[in-house]
Short mmCIF file of C-alpha atoms in Angstrom, two decimals:
data_model
loop_
_atom_site.label_atom_id
_atom_site.label_comp_id
_atom_site.label_asym_id
_atom_site.label_seq_id
_atom_site.Cartn_x
_atom_site.Cartn_y
_atom_site.Cartn_z
CA MET A 1 27.55 -27.02 10.92
CA LYS A 2 24.18 -27.58 12.58
CA LEU A 3 21.58 -28.69 10.06
CA LYS A 4 17.85 -28.99 10.59
CA ARG A 5 15.77 -31.06 8.23
CA PHE A 6 12.22 -30.24 7.20
CA SER A 7 9.94 -32.30 4.98
CA LEU A 8 7.55 -30.57 2.63
CA ARG A 9 4.87 -32.29 0.56
CA PHE A 10 3.14 -30.94 -2.51
CA ASN A 11 -0.29 -32.14 -3.62
CA LEU A 12 -0.04 -31.69 -7.37
CA ASP A 13 -3.82 -31.93 -7.67
CA ARG A 14 -4.02 -28.50 -6.00
CA GLU A 15 -3.23 -25.53 -8.23
CA ASN A 16 -1.17 -23.59 -5.66
CA ASP A 17 0.90 -26.63 -4.74
CA ARG A 18 1.56 -27.46 -8.39
CA ARG A 19 2.62 -23.90 -9.25
CA ALA A 20 4.99 -23.82 -6.26
CA TRP A 21 6.44 -27.21 -7.21
CA GLU A 22 7.02 -26.10 -10.79
CA ALA A 23 8.62 -22.81 -9.70
CA LEU A 24 10.99 -24.56 -7.31
CA HIS A 25 12.02 -27.20 -9.80
CA ARG A 26 13.07 -24.67 -12.40
CA MET A 27 16.05 -24.08 -10.08
CA ASP A 28 18.97 -26.26 -9.10
CA ALA A 29 18.77 -28.14 -5.79
CA ARG A 30 20.90 -25.66 -3.83
CA SER A 31 18.79 -22.73 -5.04
CA ILE A 32 15.60 -24.45 -3.87
CA ASN A 33 16.72 -24.38 -0.22
CA GLN A 34 17.90 -20.79 -0.51
CA GLU A 35 14.66 -19.71 -2.21
CA ILE A 36 12.44 -21.34 0.43
CA ILE A 37 14.45 -19.74 3.24
CA ALA A 38 14.37 -16.33 1.53
CA ARG A 39 10.60 -16.49 1.00
CA ILE A 40 9.89 -17.52 4.59
CA ASN A 41 12.05 -14.66 5.88
CA ALA A 42 10.46 -12.17 3.46
CA LYS A 43 6.97 -13.23 4.58
CA GLU A 44 7.97 -12.75 8.21
CA GLN A 45 9.35 -9.28 7.48
CA THR A 46 6.18 -8.37 5.58
CA ASP A 47 4.00 -9.50 8.48
CA VAL A 48 6.06 -7.44 10.95
CA LEU A 49 5.84 -4.39 8.68
CA LYS A 50 2.07 -4.79 8.25
CA GLU A 51 1.61 -4.95 12.01
CA LEU A 52 3.78 -1.87 12.52
CA ILE A 53 1.76 0.05 9.92
CA ARG A 54 -1.51 -1.13 11.48
CA GLN A 55 -0.40 -0.01 14.95
CA THR A 56 0.83 3.35 13.69
CA VAL A 57 -2.39 4.09 11.80
CA SER A 58 -4.50 3.04 14.80
CA GLU A 59 -2.51 5.25 17.14
CA GLU A 60 -2.79 8.24 14.81
CA LEU A 61 -6.53 7.72 14.35
CA GLU A 62 -7.01 7.53 18.11
CA ARG A 63 -4.90 10.65 18.64
CA THR A 64 -6.84 12.51 15.95
CA ALA A 65 -10.18 11.44 17.45
CA LYS A 66 -9.11 12.54 20.96
CA ASN A 67 -7.77 15.91 19.84
CA GLY A 68 -10.60 16.69 17.46
CA TYR A 69 -9.61 17.46 13.96
CA ASP A 70 -10.64 20.56 12.03
CA ARG A 71 -9.07 20.97 8.65
CA PRO A 72 -9.09 24.29 6.90
CA ALA A 73 -11.40 24.32 3.86
CA ALA A 74 -8.47 24.60 1.44
CA GLN A 75 -6.83 21.54 2.97
CA ALA A 76 -10.11 19.58 2.81
CA GLU A 77 -10.42 20.49 -0.86
CA ALA A 78 -6.85 19.37 -1.55
CA SER A 79 -7.54 16.12 0.25
CA THR A 80 -10.57 15.49 -1.96
CA GLU A 81 -8.40 16.06 -5.02
CA ASP A 82 -5.76 13.71 -3.63
CA LEU A 83 -8.40 11.09 -2.91
CA ASN A 84 -9.74 11.36 -6.45
CA ALA A 85 -6.20 10.96 -7.79
CA VAL A 86 -5.77 7.82 -5.70
CA PHE A 87 -9.03 6.35 -7.00
CA ASP A 88 -8.05 7.19 -10.59
CA PHE A 89 -4.75 5.43 -10.06
CA LEU A 90 -6.43 2.36 -8.58
CA ASN A 91 -8.93 2.26 -11.44
CA SER A 92 -6.04 2.14 -13.91
CA PHE A 93 -5.40 -1.47 -12.87
#
């Protein structure tokens, strides 16, 4: 088995460090390693997904701008209703 060692320091005077320290030490020692690895991998996957979404949206916006985009009035009205529903949902937080 090939092991790599990594040292991590927590400054307990900093709120984020202290919260992370406390969260990790509510687990047993084996779970700490697994949790850190899982979170690093999840963060990497999230970053990749964000970039993919960003690229897709940019490409679609460019394509729409190049092709010109005329929506029928009924579709524009539905979009306004959808937008209002989204804002209502966000305001519920």
